[in-house]
XYZ file of C-alpha atoms in Angstrom:
604
model
C -0.055 0.194 -0.177
C 0.900 3.354 -0.884
C 1.016 5.681 2.301
C 0.547 9.246 2.761
C 1.854 9.259 6.263
C 5.367 10.237 5.795
C 7.125 13.283 5.310
C 9.007 12.269 2.466
C 8.164 9.023 0.542
C 10.676 6.621 -0.284
C 10.873 6.789 -3.844
C 11.865 10.134 -3.652
C 14.152 9.700 -0.416
C 15.794 6.402 -1.777
C 18.826 7.656 -3.487
C 19.752 10.531 -0.712
C 18.916 7.346 2.075
C 21.767 5.101 0.075
C 23.997 7.941 -0.209
C 23.909 8.888 3.682
C 24.379 5.026 4.620
C 27.547 5.020 2.802
C 28.790 8.011 3.886
C 29.034 10.291 1.178
C 25.984 12.447 2.525
C 25.402 13.522 6.092
C 22.658 12.643 8.213
C 20.000 15.311 9.871
C 20.176 13.590 12.839
C 22.066 10.344 14.488
C 21.209 8.889 17.421
C 24.227 7.221 19.283
C 24.695 4.342 21.535
C 20.937 2.894 22.011
C 20.289 -0.723 23.099
C 17.839 -1.273 20.061
C 14.582 -3.420 20.338
C 14.621 -4.960 16.556
C 11.230 -6.246 16.199
C 11.981 -8.124 13.166
C 13.897 -10.797 14.616
C 13.038 -10.234 18.833
C 16.337 -9.181 19.745
C 17.898 -6.384 21.761
C 21.152 -4.832 19.957
C 23.471 -3.080 22.241
C 25.272 -0.200 21.348
C 23.292 0.669 18.105
C 23.427 3.695 16.175
C 20.290 5.186 14.050
C 20.907 7.633 11.154
C 18.440 9.559 9.866
C 17.686 11.706 6.771
C 14.914 13.393 5.205
C 12.277 11.977 8.032
C 13.567 8.375 7.081
C 16.234 6.022 8.452
C 19.236 5.314 6.722
C 21.418 3.309 8.506
C 21.163 1.042 11.841
C 24.431 -0.114 13.082
C 27.412 2.252 13.357
C 26.359 5.682 12.203
C 30.239 7.549 13.132
C 30.456 8.003 9.317
C 27.051 9.639 8.740
C 28.218 12.352 10.920
C 28.693 15.794 9.323
C 29.068 19.204 10.388
C 25.069 19.980 10.665
C 24.216 16.809 12.140
C 21.979 16.820 15.142
C 23.992 14.144 17.560
C 21.645 12.466 20.177
C 23.713 10.118 22.873
C 21.064 7.752 23.992
C 23.163 6.529 26.628
C 22.448 2.942 26.443
C 18.694 3.449 26.520
C 16.175 1.080 24.757
C 14.958 2.492 21.584
C 11.770 1.034 20.039
C 9.848 1.868 16.791
C 6.774 4.462 17.652
C 3.873 2.543 18.918
C 0.714 2.202 16.679
C -2.737 1.592 17.981
C -4.613 -0.415 15.553
C -8.003 0.250 16.818
C -9.239 3.671 18.530
C -12.392 5.783 18.477
C -10.895 9.013 19.230
C -14.364 10.593 20.128
C -14.418 8.173 23.494
C -11.694 10.306 24.640
C -14.515 13.486 24.779
C -11.296 15.023 23.157
C -11.060 16.383 19.763
C -7.683 15.083 17.396
C -5.358 17.791 18.182
C -6.194 17.699 22.244
C -5.960 13.727 21.805
C -2.632 13.701 19.943
C -1.297 15.882 22.864
C -1.904 13.701 25.270
C -0.965 10.192 23.445
C 2.299 11.389 21.484
C 4.527 11.653 24.731
C 3.544 8.236 25.935
C 4.959 6.973 22.687
C 2.138 6.930 20.077
C 3.045 7.654 16.597
C 0.277 6.685 14.952
C -3.482 5.669 15.253
C -5.752 3.914 12.939
C -9.324 5.510 13.905
C -12.600 4.675 13.566
C -14.888 7.707 13.797
C -17.828 5.585 13.727
C -18.914 7.554 16.560
C -19.226 11.137 14.761
C -20.327 9.724 11.407
C -23.365 8.481 13.084
C -24.183 11.949 14.162
C -22.727 13.601 10.964
C -22.261 11.552 8.297
C -19.200 11.610 6.453
C -19.191 15.584 7.174
C -17.876 14.614 10.412
C -15.727 12.020 9.210
C -13.778 14.504 6.919
C -13.924 17.491 9.966
C -11.699 15.117 12.159
C -9.593 14.277 9.390
C -9.174 18.201 8.674
C -8.439 18.633 12.271
C -5.846 16.017 12.341
C -3.625 17.479 9.734
C -2.545 20.244 12.253
C -1.126 17.611 14.467
C 2.386 15.399 14.368
C 0.281 12.635 14.741
C -0.192 9.802 11.954
C -3.994 9.837 11.726
C -4.877 6.693 9.612
C -8.621 6.628 9.006
C -10.894 3.593 8.615
C -14.164 4.551 7.057
C -17.055 3.788 9.620
C -18.829 0.719 8.216
C -22.115 0.537 10.105
C -23.581 3.670 9.741
C -26.129 2.651 11.529
C -24.699 -0.224 13.282
C -27.244 -2.355 13.089
C -29.609 -1.021 10.097
C -33.753 -1.571 11.121
C -32.842 -1.366 14.726
C -32.239 2.102 15.881
C -32.295 5.685 14.219
C -29.200 7.989 13.375
C -28.378 10.956 12.473
C -26.551 9.811 9.154
C -26.485 6.264 6.862
C -23.566 5.391 4.830
C -24.445 3.389 1.770
C -21.762 1.193 0.088
C -21.300 3.848 -2.663
C -20.562 6.435 0.293
C -17.744 3.953 1.480
C -16.007 3.458 -1.986
C -16.078 7.717 -2.184
C -13.738 7.787 0.553
C -11.466 4.873 -0.174
C -9.483 7.715 -2.381
C -9.122 9.855 0.290
C -5.260 10.220 1.348
C -6.078 9.849 4.806
C -8.219 6.579 4.824
C -6.427 3.062 4.878
C -9.205 0.634 5.152
C -12.820 0.114 6.486
C -14.004 1.124 10.008
C -14.857 -2.404 12.470
C -17.630 -4.205 10.619
C -20.062 -4.592 13.506
C -22.743 -6.138 11.216
C -21.728 -9.668 11.435
C -24.984 -10.992 10.878
C -25.148 -9.452 7.493
C -22.137 -10.901 6.851
C -22.882 -14.555 7.959
C -26.220 -14.335 6.006
C -24.560 -13.100 3.055
C -26.774 -9.355 2.976
C -25.653 -7.900 -0.549
C -25.200 -4.351 1.148
C -22.937 -5.424 3.742
C -21.158 -7.681 1.438
C -20.754 -4.747 -0.926
C -19.945 -2.202 1.621
C -16.568 -4.751 2.265
C -16.224 -5.374 -1.543
C -15.709 -1.699 -2.325
C -13.020 -1.597 0.533
C -10.926 -4.666 -0.841
C -11.697 -3.238 -4.313
C -9.458 -0.495 -3.103
C -7.037 -2.874 -1.961
C -7.515 -1.690 1.805
C -7.909 -3.270 5.125
C -11.184 -4.526 6.356
C -11.058 -4.419 10.396
C -13.747 -6.305 12.266
C -16.177 -6.653 14.992
C -16.771 -10.657 15.728
C -18.108 -10.660 19.239
C -19.968 -14.025 19.133
C -18.711 -16.939 21.149
C -18.266 -19.237 18.177
C -14.862 -19.975 16.525
C -16.285 -22.515 13.806
C -18.260 -22.103 10.446
C -19.830 -18.434 11.628
C -15.673 -17.055 12.346
C -14.501 -18.937 9.107
C -17.002 -17.431 7.103
C -16.542 -13.875 8.658
C -12.549 -14.022 8.072
C -13.329 -15.324 4.436
C -15.534 -12.561 3.454
C -12.363 -10.490 3.891
C -12.493 -9.114 7.434
C -8.369 -9.087 8.458
C -8.827 -8.313 12.388
C -10.891 -8.421 15.291
C -10.654 -6.461 18.775
C -13.745 -8.137 20.212
C -12.612 -10.939 21.891
C -13.270 -11.836 25.383
C -12.111 -15.535 25.839
C -8.863 -16.434 25.079
C -9.810 -19.136 22.790
C -11.430 -16.690 20.612
C -8.260 -14.503 20.291
C -6.208 -18.035 19.467
C -8.675 -19.241 16.975
C -8.694 -15.983 15.477
C -4.798 -16.051 14.957
C -4.846 -19.573 13.624
C -7.208 -18.781 11.026
C -4.760 -15.686 9.628
C -7.035 -13.474 11.387
C -5.307 -10.257 13.654
C -6.565 -10.900 17.023
C -6.267 -7.315 18.775
C -6.160 -7.679 22.281
C -8.049 -5.138 23.745
C -7.410 -2.917 26.943
C -9.555 0.467 27.359
C -10.597 2.385 29.799
C -13.647 0.515 30.735
C -12.797 -3.051 28.647
C -10.405 -5.075 30.386
C -10.329 -7.671 28.370
C -6.619 -8.378 28.438
C -6.686 -10.589 31.423
C -8.165 -13.037 29.704
C -7.105 -12.819 26.451
C -3.483 -12.834 27.038
C -3.683 -16.388 27.770
C -4.075 -16.904 24.073
C -0.414 -16.483 23.981
C 1.184 -17.110 27.425
C -0.483 -20.274 27.778
C -0.061 -21.686 24.037
C 3.542 -22.268 22.395
C 2.463 -19.824 19.293
C 3.648 -17.555 17.246
C 2.398 -14.299 17.849
C 2.762 -12.049 14.546
C -1.172 -12.272 14.416
C -1.227 -10.549 17.829
C -1.953 -7.097 18.419
C -2.541 -4.621 21.179
C -5.314 -1.842 21.051
C -7.135 0.805 23.297
C -10.448 0.876 21.683
C -11.585 3.419 23.928
C -9.632 5.559 26.450
C -11.551 8.073 28.614
C -9.448 11.167 29.699
C -8.589 10.352 33.069
C -6.929 7.303 31.715
C -4.819 9.328 29.343
C -3.952 11.876 31.723
C -3.139 9.724 34.525
C -1.911 6.229 33.080
C -0.831 6.630 29.401
C -1.937 5.341 26.606
C 0.218 2.243 24.382
C 2.658 2.654 27.419
C 0.425 1.941 29.748
C -1.022 -1.537 27.961
C 2.139 -2.093 27.321
C 2.958 -2.493 31.207
C -0.396 -4.232 31.475
C 0.691 -7.106 28.918
C 3.870 -7.579 30.757
C 2.014 -7.875 33.772
C -0.107 -10.690 32.214
C 2.981 -12.743 31.521
C 3.688 -11.647 28.060
C 7.411 -10.852 26.974
C 8.163 -7.396 26.511
C 9.515 -7.299 23.428
C 6.967 -9.569 22.276
C 4.320 -6.913 23.639
C 6.290 -4.307 21.785
C 6.270 -6.020 18.304
C 2.383 -6.187 18.872
C 2.212 -2.433 19.289
C 4.672 -1.866 16.429
C 5.419 -4.383 13.416
C 2.713 -6.446 13.933
C -0.127 -3.815 13.311
C 1.501 -2.243 10.488
C 1.720 -5.646 9.040
C -2.027 -5.884 9.736
C -2.373 -2.781 7.732
C -0.099 -3.471 4.914
C 1.971 -0.546 5.969
C 5.249 -1.912 7.010
C 6.983 -0.878 4.260
C 6.947 2.500 5.712
C 5.767 1.852 9.607
C 6.526 -0.542 12.607
C 10.077 -1.126 12.476
C 13.471 0.569 13.195
C 14.866 -0.254 9.972
C 16.886 1.209 6.783
C 13.628 3.189 4.748
C 11.391 3.310 7.449
C 10.014 6.371 8.519
C 11.716 7.632 11.292
C 9.045 7.210 14.002
C 10.759 6.184 17.485
C 10.737 5.864 21.013
C 13.513 6.152 23.394
C 12.691 4.165 26.691
C 14.754 4.720 30.232
C 14.185 0.978 30.677
C 11.978 -2.212 29.976
C 10.472 -2.655 33.395
C 8.421 0.767 33.807
C 8.350 1.220 29.960
C 9.065 5.115 30.535
C 8.963 7.154 27.571
C 11.790 9.863 27.370
C 11.833 10.598 23.721
C 9.494 10.618 20.476
C 10.543 11.002 17.103
C 8.061 11.238 14.159
C 9.368 11.615 10.776
C 12.825 12.165 12.384
C 11.961 15.304 14.512
C 11.494 15.107 18.238
C 7.824 15.321 18.870
C 7.706 14.877 22.839
C 10.506 14.538 25.508
C 9.760 13.605 28.936
C 6.155 13.555 28.892
C 5.827 17.031 27.026
C 5.086 17.987 23.352
C 8.036 19.500 21.864
C 6.739 19.719 18.162
C 5.176 23.384 17.789
C 1.289 23.821 18.129
C -0.267 24.569 14.992
C -0.481 28.464 14.568
C -4.142 28.716 14.771
C -6.708 26.552 16.989
C -9.323 23.943 14.466
C -12.637 25.417 14.920
C -15.747 23.261 14.592
C -18.501 24.723 12.345
C -21.722 25.567 14.768
C -23.796 22.703 12.578
C -21.740 20.447 14.384
C -22.694 21.412 17.525
C -26.333 21.860 16.791
C -27.159 18.174 17.354
C -29.614 18.025 19.881
C -33.138 17.745 18.294
C -35.293 16.566 20.610
C -38.302 18.731 19.799
C -39.125 20.633 22.598
C -38.314 20.057 26.255
C -38.373 16.428 27.762
C -41.663 16.050 30.544
C -41.061 12.756 32.828
C -44.463 11.576 31.165
C -42.350 10.705 28.413
C -40.519 8.051 30.854
C -43.897 6.285 31.683
C -44.122 2.493 31.600
C -47.608 1.369 31.059
C -48.367 -2.084 32.860
C -51.267 -2.881 30.103
C -53.799 -3.078 32.318
C -51.719 -5.638 34.523
C -50.933 -5.597 38.503
C -47.805 -6.915 38.298
C -46.039 -8.787 35.387
C -42.260 -10.174 34.513
C -39.752 -7.652 32.392
C -36.745 -8.144 30.751
C -34.108 -6.560 32.893
C -30.644 -5.626 31.092
C -27.736 -6.550 33.226
C -24.441 -4.807 32.958
C -21.074 -6.391 34.241
C -18.488 -3.829 35.209
C -16.089 -3.427 32.901
C -16.865 -5.646 30.109
C -19.234 -5.044 26.977
C -21.346 -8.444 27.473
C -25.227 -7.659 28.983
C -27.330 -10.276 30.220
C -31.090 -10.609 29.963
C -32.649 -11.100 33.113
C -36.245 -11.534 34.263
C -37.473 -9.539 37.036
C -41.587 -9.587 38.272
C -42.546 -5.777 38.651
C -45.692 -4.715 40.888
C -47.310 -1.569 39.334
C -48.064 1.677 40.940
C -51.090 3.689 39.415
C -50.725 1.699 36.170
C -46.836 2.155 35.489
C -44.055 0.128 35.932
C -41.165 1.914 38.357
C -37.715 1.500 39.097
C -36.897 -0.729 42.274
C -34.025 0.559 43.920
C -34.033 -1.923 46.647
C -33.518 -4.758 43.840
C -31.013 -2.311 41.784
C -33.589 -2.187 39.135
C -33.572 0.769 37.267
C -35.804 2.467 34.498
C -33.526 2.983 31.315
C -34.875 4.714 28.141
C -33.294 5.940 24.860
C -34.726 9.196 23.201
C -34.171 9.669 19.422
C -32.243 12.936 19.140
C -31.224 13.439 15.871
C -34.247 14.357 13.730
C -36.902 15.174 16.534
C -39.284 11.960 15.656
C -40.171 11.944 18.989
C -39.067 7.854 19.282
C -38.400 6.758 22.738
C -37.311 2.944 23.615
C -38.146 1.732 27.495
C -36.597 -0.641 29.523
C -34.937 -1.910 32.789
C -31.485 -2.333 33.677
C -29.738 -3.586 36.690
C -25.783 -3.587 37.631
C -25.386 -0.019 38.349
C -26.252 0.084 42.451
C -27.803 3.755 41.995
C -29.895 4.237 44.915
C -31.403 7.813 43.477
C -31.330 10.399 40.827
C -30.794 9.935 37.138
C -27.814 10.334 34.894
C -27.643 11.048 31.035
C -25.557 10.946 28.126
C -25.548 11.514 24.749
C -22.419 9.147 24.120
C -24.696 6.315 23.291
C -23.070 3.802 21.249
C -23.495 3.968 18.424
C -26.305 5.940 17.266
C -25.423 8.297 20.118
C -29.108 8.839 20.701
C -29.806 10.609 24.329
C -29.578 8.035 26.962
C -31.163 8.370 30.320
C -31.292 5.878 33.213
C -32.401 6.520 36.648
C -34.501 5.802 39.795
C -37.172 8.603 39.427
C -39.039 9.881 36.229
C -38.750 13.383 37.392
C -34.529 13.513 37.827
C -34.831 11.403 34.245
C -36.489 14.722 32.760
C -34.077 17.198 34.610
C -31.257 15.448 33.324
C -32.543 14.894 29.381
C -33.262 18.761 29.520
C -29.853 19.704 30.693
C -27.806 18.050 28.149
C -30.397 19.715 25.676
C -29.160 23.028 26.509
C -25.379 22.307 26.080
C -25.730 20.514 23.111
C -24.914 16.747 24.778
C -22.605 15.648 26.788
C -23.041 13.446 30.447
C -24.861 14.729 33.404
C -25.987 13.323 36.689
C -28.815 14.716 38.531
C -30.599 14.060 42.342
C -33.545 15.589 43.752
C -34.034 18.008 40.831
C -30.936 19.521 40.822
C -27.765 18.800 38.532
C -25.054 17.460 40.984
C -22.481 17.459 38.044
C -22.338 18.415 34.227
C -19.533 17.532 31.545
C -20.554 19.465 27.959
C -19.455 17.823 24.940
C -20.714 20.217 22.327
C -19.300 19.010 19.294
C -21.940 16.504 17.987
C -22.552 15.670 21.461
C -19.504 13.495 21.854
C -16.452 15.705 22.566
C -15.539 19.187 24.173
C -13.072 21.342 21.706
C -11.992 23.696 24.606
C -10.666 21.542 27.090
C -7.176 20.035 27.768
C -6.507 16.564 28.573
C -5.792 17.052 31.924
C -9.250 19.697 32.119
C -11.494 17.150 31.019
C -10.002 14.489 33.375
C -11.015 16.387 35.834
C -14.598 17.056 34.670
C -14.778 13.010 34.264
C -13.378 12.529 38.340
C -16.095 15.023 39.246
C -18.423 13.484 37.280
C -17.428 9.786 38.869
C -17.771 11.572 42.314
C -21.486 12.528 41.261
C -22.169 8.951 40.090
C -20.631 7.453 43.484
C -23.178 9.901 45.584
C -25.770 8.461 44.005
C -24.772 4.808 44.863
C -22.516 3.813 41.738
C -19.359 2.110 42.787
C -18.396 0.990 39.511
C -15.356 1.872 37.664
C -15.645 3.610 34.426
C -19.814 3.656 34.650
C -20.448 6.046 32.225
C -18.677 4.255 29.678
C -20.208 0.863 30.641
C -23.666 2.456 30.185
C -22.839 3.988 26.599
C -22.880 0.391 25.617
C -26.637 -0.040 26.517
C -27.871 1.024 22.957
C -25.132 -0.882 21.077
C -27.340 -3.390 19.437
C -24.686 -5.839 17.751
C -23.586 -6.692 21.312
C -24.947 -9.492 22.666
C -27.285 -10.430 25.007
C -29.967 -7.628 25.341
C -29.614 -3.916 24.125
C -32.181 -0.522 24.320
C -32.425 1.834 21.539
C -35.036 4.446 20.746
C -36.827 1.833 18.688
C -37.053 -0.766 21.813
C -35.625 -3.740 23.291
C -33.203 -5.768 20.765
C -32.262 -9.361 21.364
C -28.975 -9.207 20.035
C -28.714 -12.830 19.833
C -31.332 -13.655 17.325
C -31.356 -10.170 16.351
C -35.213 -9.398 16.712
C -37.548 -7.008 18.495
C -38.376 -8.302 22.198
C -41.557 -6.932 24.062
C -40.674 -5.760 27.698
C -42.926 -7.892 29.398
C -42.315 -11.510 29.378
C -45.256 -13.588 28.136
C -46.277 -16.367 29.929
C -45.064 -19.698 28.073
C -47.659 -22.343 27.471
């Protein structure tokens, strides 16, 4: 694949690089005396120099003959030099930051490139949203590779979104310089059933010679997984069991082992390599979603590397999983993923291999970060999202508590379906509970940890509202609301009290979207996300981290002790994950992909 993510293409730089390697021309920069982590062979090579010219690597070895009068010489002092880290699957919107601030947060942690799937903003603003984020990314040193969102909506017919992308739309993006593939193909039912539209979306990507990324969340590793891989999907980040990840690798699919802010899958899926003697070339480490507190307090891929080592993965092997393995997954290892001649000079200098503390980061041969701070000059002017990207709360007027009423249909009590959430996991379970009516309606029952849930369509003023019940949050009073509600990003409200639910909904309508906690009719905390109801373009990662921490304290004040509860809540409406979900159209059984009633009918 020919990429546009290096300052100078190799066909233009090759003659000069060859001259530098032989000492006929001087290097721009020489990094001396490193312990090179050679991800091609899995070795650590002591006393190794790297010579750089035109943003690419000219020589790896003894570079003394490459130094001229103007050459910048960096003494690494025996520290470890690795390729720059690559995140093979990330949704920037989930950080609540826009791209430039996200870059400022992750580059000092060694991340030089990300494979961004902007399907959150695409569900709100369509391809215009993707284009806006891509345009913003051009003002950062971070290499932002785009995978065009494949599933807008995520599961057609089960939710209402702000946009719909057809195969023709996907095809129109493939010539974009920033686009390297297709975003996660969540509609695995469409792939398995032979749906023509779904396969056309994949086909348009394959015709362009680009990578199709996956999302196969079924605990099935037989005919279905084989069919999914055979259709052209190259990687998948949805493994939650070691047998899932191992099966994917055995079928030649890249298993992207995930450790996000809320989805702590690595403890289990790391066993796919630590408990089996297998070649790990088809294993990658990804974050998927990272909220600002994680980025500000723990880091990005450096944090995930530390977690991988904690789980027993060899440190050099783990580094391969965020460098060469990722680059090869996307057919981009001609330019990225290793410290070898001809490659882009994207490198990370590590203090040691225990703490994996990042000292310096180079992108295209230029120092981009040092000791936790960006050194690359900021863009001359801040990026401004247009007003239309901030006017996405279209509810058709104020929300009243009557909108949350759940009719008992003349019954005094009845068994109802309840969604059970699991801390730090993406899956849910369908449970049953018998609820007693009050004034002809079903209400939350906090004594049994049963809360009311609602999804309000917020893109086109349709008035659609899906109603249900959820357990697992432990909330005793009040309500919470969010416009970060995957993937349609409608207005999601969960609460113990209908009045507080209405207050929460209206609080977000006023600020353009975000997250809010309400108790007793008063707002305890609100995090405004005015850009598409997903991101804040006026906050740094540190500022957003503080706001999210305050939000967490507000959740605790109403009874929730779950880690990152707002991220777990955001998946309640994602109708492509098992078992039971709620969209603006109603309850969806995500095992059979059909709507199911709230009240469980008596079986004959």
